[in-house]
PDB file of C-alpha atoms in Angstrom:
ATOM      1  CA  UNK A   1      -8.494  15.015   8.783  1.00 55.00           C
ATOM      2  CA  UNK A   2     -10.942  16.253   6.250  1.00 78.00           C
ATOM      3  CA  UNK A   3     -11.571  12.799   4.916  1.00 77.00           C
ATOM      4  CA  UNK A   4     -10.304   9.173   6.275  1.00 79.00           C
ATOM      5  CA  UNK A   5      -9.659   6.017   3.369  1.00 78.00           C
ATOM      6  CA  UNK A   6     -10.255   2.652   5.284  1.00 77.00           C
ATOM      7  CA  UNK A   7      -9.473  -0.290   3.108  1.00 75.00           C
ATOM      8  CA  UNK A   8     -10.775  -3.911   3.754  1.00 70.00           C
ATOM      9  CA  UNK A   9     -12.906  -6.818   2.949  1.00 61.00           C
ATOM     10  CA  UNK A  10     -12.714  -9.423   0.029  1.00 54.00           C
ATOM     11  CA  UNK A  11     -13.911  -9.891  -3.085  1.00 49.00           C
ATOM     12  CA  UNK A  12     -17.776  -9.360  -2.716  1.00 54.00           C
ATOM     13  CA  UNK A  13     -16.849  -6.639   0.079  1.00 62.00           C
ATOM     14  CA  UNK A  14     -16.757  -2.850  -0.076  1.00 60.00           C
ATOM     15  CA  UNK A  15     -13.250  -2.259  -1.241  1.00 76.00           C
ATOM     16  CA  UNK A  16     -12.610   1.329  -0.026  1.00 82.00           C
ATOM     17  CA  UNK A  17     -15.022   3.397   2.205  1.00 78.00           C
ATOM     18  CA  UNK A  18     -14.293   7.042   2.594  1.00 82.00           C
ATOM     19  CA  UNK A  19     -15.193   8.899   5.521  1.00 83.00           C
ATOM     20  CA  UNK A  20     -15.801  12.336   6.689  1.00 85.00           C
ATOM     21  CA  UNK A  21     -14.297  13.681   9.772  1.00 83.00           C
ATOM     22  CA  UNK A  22     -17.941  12.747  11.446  1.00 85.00           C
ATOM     23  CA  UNK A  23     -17.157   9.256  10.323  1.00 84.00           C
ATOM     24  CA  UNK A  24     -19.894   9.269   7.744  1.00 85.00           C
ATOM     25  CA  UNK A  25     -19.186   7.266   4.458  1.00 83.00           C
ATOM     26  CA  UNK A  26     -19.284  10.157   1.502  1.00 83.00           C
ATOM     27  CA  UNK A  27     -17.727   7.577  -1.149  1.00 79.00           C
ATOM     28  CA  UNK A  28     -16.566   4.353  -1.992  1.00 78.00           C
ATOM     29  CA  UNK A  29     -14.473   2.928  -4.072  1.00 80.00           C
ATOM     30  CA  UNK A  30     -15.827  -0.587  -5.217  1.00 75.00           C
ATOM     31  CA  UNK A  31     -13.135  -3.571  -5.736  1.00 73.00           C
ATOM     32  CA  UNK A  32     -15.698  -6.150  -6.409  1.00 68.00           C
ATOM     33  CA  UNK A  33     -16.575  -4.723  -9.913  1.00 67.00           C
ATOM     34  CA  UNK A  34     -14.293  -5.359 -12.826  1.00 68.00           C
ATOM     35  CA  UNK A  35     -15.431  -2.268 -14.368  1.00 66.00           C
ATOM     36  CA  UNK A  36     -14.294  -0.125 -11.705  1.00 65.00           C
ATOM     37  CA  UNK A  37     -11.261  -1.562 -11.484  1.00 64.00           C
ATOM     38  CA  UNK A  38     -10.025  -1.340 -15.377  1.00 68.00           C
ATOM     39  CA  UNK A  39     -10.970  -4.664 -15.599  1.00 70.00           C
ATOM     40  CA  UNK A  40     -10.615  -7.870 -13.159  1.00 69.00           C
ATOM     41  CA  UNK A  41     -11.691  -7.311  -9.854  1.00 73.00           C
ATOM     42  CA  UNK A  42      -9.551  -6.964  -7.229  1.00 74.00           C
ATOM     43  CA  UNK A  43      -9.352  -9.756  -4.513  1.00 73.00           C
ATOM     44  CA  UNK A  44      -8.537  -7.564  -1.637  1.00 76.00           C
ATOM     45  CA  UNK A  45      -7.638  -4.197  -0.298  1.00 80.00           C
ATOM     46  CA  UNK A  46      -4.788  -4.182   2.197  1.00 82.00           C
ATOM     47  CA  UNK A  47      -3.958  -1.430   2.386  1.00 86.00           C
ATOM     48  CA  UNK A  48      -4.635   2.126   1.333  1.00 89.00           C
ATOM     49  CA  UNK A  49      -3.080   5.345   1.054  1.00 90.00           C
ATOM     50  CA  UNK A  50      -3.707   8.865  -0.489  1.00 90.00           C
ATOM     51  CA  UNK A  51      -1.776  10.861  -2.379  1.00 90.00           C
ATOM     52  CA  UNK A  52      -0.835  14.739  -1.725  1.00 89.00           C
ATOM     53  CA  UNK A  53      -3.259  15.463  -4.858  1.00 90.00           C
ATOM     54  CA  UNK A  54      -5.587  13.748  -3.167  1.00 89.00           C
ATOM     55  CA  UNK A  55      -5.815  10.570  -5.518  1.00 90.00           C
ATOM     56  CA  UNK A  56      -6.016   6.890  -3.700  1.00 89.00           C
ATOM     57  CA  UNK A  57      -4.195   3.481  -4.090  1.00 89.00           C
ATOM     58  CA  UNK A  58      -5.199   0.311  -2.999  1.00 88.00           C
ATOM     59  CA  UNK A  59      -2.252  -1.938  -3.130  1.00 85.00           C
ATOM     60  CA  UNK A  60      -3.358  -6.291  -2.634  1.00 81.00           C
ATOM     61  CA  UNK A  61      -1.276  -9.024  -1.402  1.00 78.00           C
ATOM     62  CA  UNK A  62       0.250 -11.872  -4.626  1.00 74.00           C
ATOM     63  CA  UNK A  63      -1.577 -15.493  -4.370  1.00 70.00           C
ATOM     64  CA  UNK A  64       0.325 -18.496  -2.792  1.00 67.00           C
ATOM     65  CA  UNK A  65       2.973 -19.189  -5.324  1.00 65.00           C
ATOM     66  CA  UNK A  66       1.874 -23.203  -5.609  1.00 70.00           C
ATOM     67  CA  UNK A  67      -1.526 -22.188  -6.210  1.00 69.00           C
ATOM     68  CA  UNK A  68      -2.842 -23.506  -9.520  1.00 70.00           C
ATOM     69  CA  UNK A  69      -2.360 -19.741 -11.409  1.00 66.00           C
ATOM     70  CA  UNK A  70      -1.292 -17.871  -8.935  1.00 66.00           C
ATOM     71  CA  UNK A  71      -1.570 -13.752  -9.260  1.00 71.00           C
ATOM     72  CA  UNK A  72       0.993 -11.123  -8.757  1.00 72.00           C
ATOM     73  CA  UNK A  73       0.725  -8.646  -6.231  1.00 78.00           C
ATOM     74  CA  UNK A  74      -1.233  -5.468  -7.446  1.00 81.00           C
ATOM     75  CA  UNK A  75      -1.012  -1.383  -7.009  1.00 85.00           C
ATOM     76  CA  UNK A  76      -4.300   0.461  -8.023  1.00 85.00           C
ATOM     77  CA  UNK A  77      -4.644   3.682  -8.620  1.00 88.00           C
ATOM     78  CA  UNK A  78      -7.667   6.232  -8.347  1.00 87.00           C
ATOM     79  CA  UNK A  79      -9.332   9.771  -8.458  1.00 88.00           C
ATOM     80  CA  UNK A  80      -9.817  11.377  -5.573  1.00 86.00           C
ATOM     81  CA  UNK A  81     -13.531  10.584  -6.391  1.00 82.00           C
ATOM     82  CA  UNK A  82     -12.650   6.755  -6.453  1.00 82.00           C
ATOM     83  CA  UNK A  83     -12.741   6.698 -10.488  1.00 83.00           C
ATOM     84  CA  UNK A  84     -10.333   4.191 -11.979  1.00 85.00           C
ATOM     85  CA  UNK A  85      -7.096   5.642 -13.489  1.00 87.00           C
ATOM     86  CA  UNK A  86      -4.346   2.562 -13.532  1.00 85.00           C
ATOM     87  CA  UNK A  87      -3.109  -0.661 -12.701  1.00 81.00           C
ATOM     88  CA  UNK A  88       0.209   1.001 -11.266  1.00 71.00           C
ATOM     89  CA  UNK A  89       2.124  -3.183 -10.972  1.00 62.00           C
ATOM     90  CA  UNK A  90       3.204  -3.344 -14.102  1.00 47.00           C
ATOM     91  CA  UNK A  91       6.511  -1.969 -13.392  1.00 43.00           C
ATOM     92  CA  UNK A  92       6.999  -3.960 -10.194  1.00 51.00           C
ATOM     93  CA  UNK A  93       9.863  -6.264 -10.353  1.00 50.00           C
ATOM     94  CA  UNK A  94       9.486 -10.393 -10.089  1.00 45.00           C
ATOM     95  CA  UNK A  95      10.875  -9.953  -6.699  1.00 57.00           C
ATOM     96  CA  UNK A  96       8.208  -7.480  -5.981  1.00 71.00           C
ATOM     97  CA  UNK A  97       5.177  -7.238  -3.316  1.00 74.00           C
ATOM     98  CA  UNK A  98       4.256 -10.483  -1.738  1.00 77.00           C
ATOM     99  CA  UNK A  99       2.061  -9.578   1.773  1.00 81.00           C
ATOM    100  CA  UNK A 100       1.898  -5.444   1.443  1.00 84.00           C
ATOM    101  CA  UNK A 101      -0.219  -4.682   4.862  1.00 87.00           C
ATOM    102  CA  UNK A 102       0.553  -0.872   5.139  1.00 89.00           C
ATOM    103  CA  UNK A 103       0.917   1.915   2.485  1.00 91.00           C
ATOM    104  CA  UNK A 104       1.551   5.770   3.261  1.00 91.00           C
ATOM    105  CA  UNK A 105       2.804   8.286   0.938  1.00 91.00           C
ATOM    106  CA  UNK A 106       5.037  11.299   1.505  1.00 89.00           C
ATOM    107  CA  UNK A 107       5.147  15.038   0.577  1.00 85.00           C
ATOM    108  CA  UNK A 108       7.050  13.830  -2.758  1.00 86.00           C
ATOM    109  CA  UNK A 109       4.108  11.223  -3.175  1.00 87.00           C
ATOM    110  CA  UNK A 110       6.270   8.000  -3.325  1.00 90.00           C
ATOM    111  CA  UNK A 111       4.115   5.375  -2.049  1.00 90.00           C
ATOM    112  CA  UNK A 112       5.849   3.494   0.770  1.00 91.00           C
ATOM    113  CA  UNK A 113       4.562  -0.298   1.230  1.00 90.00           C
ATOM    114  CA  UNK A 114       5.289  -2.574   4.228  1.00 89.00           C
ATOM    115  CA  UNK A 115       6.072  -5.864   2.685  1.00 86.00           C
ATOM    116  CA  UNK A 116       5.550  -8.004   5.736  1.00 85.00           C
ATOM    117  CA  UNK A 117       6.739 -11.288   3.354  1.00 81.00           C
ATOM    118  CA  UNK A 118      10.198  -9.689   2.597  1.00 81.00           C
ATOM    119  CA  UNK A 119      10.159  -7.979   6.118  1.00 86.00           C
ATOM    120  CA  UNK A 120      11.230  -4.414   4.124  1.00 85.00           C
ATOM    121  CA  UNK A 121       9.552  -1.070   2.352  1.00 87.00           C
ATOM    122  CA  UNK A 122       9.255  -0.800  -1.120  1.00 87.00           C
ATOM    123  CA  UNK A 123       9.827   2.876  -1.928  1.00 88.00           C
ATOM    124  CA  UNK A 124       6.966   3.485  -5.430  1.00 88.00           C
ATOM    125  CA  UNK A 125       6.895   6.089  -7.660  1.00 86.00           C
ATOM    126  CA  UNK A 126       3.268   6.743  -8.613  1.00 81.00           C
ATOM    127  CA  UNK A 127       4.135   4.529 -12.003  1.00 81.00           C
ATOM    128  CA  UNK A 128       4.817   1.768  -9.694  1.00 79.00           C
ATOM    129  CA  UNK A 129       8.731   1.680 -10.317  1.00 83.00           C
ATOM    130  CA  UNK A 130      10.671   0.809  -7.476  1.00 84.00           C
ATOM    131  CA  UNK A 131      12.722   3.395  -6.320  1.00 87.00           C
ATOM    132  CA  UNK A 132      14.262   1.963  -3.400  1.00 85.00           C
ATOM    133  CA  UNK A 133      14.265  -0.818  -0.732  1.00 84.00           C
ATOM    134  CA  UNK A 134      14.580  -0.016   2.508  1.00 83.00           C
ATOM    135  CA  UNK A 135      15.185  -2.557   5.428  1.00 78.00           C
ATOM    136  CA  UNK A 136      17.462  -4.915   3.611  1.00 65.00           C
ATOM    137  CA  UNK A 137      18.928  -8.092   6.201  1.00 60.00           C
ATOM    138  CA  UNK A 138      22.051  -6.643   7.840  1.00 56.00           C
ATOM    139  CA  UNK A 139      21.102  -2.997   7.302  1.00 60.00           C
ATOM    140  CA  UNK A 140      21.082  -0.898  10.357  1.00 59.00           C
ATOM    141  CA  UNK A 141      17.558  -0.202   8.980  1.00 58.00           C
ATOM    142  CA  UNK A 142      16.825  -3.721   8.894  1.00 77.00           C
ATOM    143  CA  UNK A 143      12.927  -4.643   9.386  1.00 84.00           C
ATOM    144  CA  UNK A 144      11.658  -7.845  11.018  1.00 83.00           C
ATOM    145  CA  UNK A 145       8.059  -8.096  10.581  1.00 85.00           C
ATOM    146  CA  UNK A 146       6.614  -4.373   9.103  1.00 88.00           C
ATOM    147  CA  UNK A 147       2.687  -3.958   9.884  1.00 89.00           C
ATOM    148  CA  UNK A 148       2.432  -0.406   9.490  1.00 89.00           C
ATOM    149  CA  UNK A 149       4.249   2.502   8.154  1.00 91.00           C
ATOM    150  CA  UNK A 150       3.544   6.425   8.011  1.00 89.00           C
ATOM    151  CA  UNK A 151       5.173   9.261   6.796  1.00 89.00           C
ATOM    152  CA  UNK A 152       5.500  12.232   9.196  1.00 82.00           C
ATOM    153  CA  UNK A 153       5.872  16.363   7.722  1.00 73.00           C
ATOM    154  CA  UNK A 154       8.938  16.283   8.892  1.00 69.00           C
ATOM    155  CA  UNK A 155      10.425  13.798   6.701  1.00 74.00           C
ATOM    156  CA  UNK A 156      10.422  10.993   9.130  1.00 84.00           C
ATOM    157  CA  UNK A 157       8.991   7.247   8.233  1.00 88.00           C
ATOM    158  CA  UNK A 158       7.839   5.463  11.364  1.00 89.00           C
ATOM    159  CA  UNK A 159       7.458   1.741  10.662  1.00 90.00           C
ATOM    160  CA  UNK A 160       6.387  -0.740  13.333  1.00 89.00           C
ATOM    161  CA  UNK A 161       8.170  -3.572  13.366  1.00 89.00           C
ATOM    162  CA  UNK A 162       5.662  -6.693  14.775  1.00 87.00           C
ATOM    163  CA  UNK A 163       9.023  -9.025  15.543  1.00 84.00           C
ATOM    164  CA  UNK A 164      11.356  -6.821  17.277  1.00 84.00           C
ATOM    165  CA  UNK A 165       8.435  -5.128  18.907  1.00 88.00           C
ATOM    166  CA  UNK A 166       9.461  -1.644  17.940  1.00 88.00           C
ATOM    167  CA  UNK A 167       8.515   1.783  15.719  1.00 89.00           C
ATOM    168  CA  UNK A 168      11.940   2.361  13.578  1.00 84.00           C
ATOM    169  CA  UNK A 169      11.830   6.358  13.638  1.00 82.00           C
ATOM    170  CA  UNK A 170      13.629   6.550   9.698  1.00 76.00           C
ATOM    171  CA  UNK A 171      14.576   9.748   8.210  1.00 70.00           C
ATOM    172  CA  UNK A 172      15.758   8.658   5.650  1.00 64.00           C
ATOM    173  CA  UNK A 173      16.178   4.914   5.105  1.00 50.00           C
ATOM    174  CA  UNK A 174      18.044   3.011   3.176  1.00 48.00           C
ATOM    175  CA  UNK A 175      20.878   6.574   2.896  1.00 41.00           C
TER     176      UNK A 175
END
């Protein structure tokens, strides 16, 4: 790959590094810093993923509900050069992102997020609206414990699924 997005650390941490195919860090996109993030910080990055145009999103996981003032799950989005663009959540419903730990995106650049929480993917559009669900309980798609996701060229999903101990091979899920 011509460039590689790794996501990680907490607030205080580096947010995004991005790498070049010698595994040299040629940018970063900074979480800590409300002013590169359109305003308040971001607490963590849990995952990442890049966009066919080349443009990034961090995606981080909601606070514990019976914390004091708990925080929604958020989607950010970014230039390719890690500039701030958008908050992308807004249109997330209530029953939205809870644990997201794995974000690809496909040829039509929906954003796919493994909600490990609600055990399912949450098919984005780049605004952040959900366009499907995928894994629902009782589907024949149906996810136990999703840690990673990718989409393949060929139109396939894989998802690993931590509690059945499996990669669901999807073409298209939730159809």
């Amino acid at each position: 790959p011509e460039r590689i997005h790794l996501a990680g650390g907490r607030v205080g941490g580096f947010g995004v590094r991005i790498l070049d195919a010698a595994v040299r860090v040629v940018g970063e996109v900074p979480l800590d810093r409300p002013d590169a993030t359109g305003g308040r910080a971001m607490r963590t990055a849990d995952a990442v993923a890049v966009a066919p145009d080349g443009s990034i999103y961090v995606v981080e996981h909601a606070d514990d509900p019976d914390s004091p003032s708990p925080l929604p799950a958020r989607l950010m989005h970014f230039s390719a050069d890690g500039a701030f663009i958008a908050e992308r959540s807004g249109g997330m419903p209530t029953d939205g992102l809870i644990d997201p730990v794995a974000m690809s995106t496909d040829e039509s650049a929906r954003l796919l997020v493994a909600d490990r929480a609600h055990g399912r993917v949450q098919v984005l559009a780049g605004d952040g609206r959900r366009l499907a669900v995928w894994g629902e309980t009782g589907a024949d798609d149906e996810i136990g414990d999703p840690v990673g996701i990718v989409a393949a060229r060929t139109d396939a999903v894989y998802v690993s699924d931590f509690a059945r101990r499996r990669v669901l091979a999807l073409d298209e899920p939730g159809a």
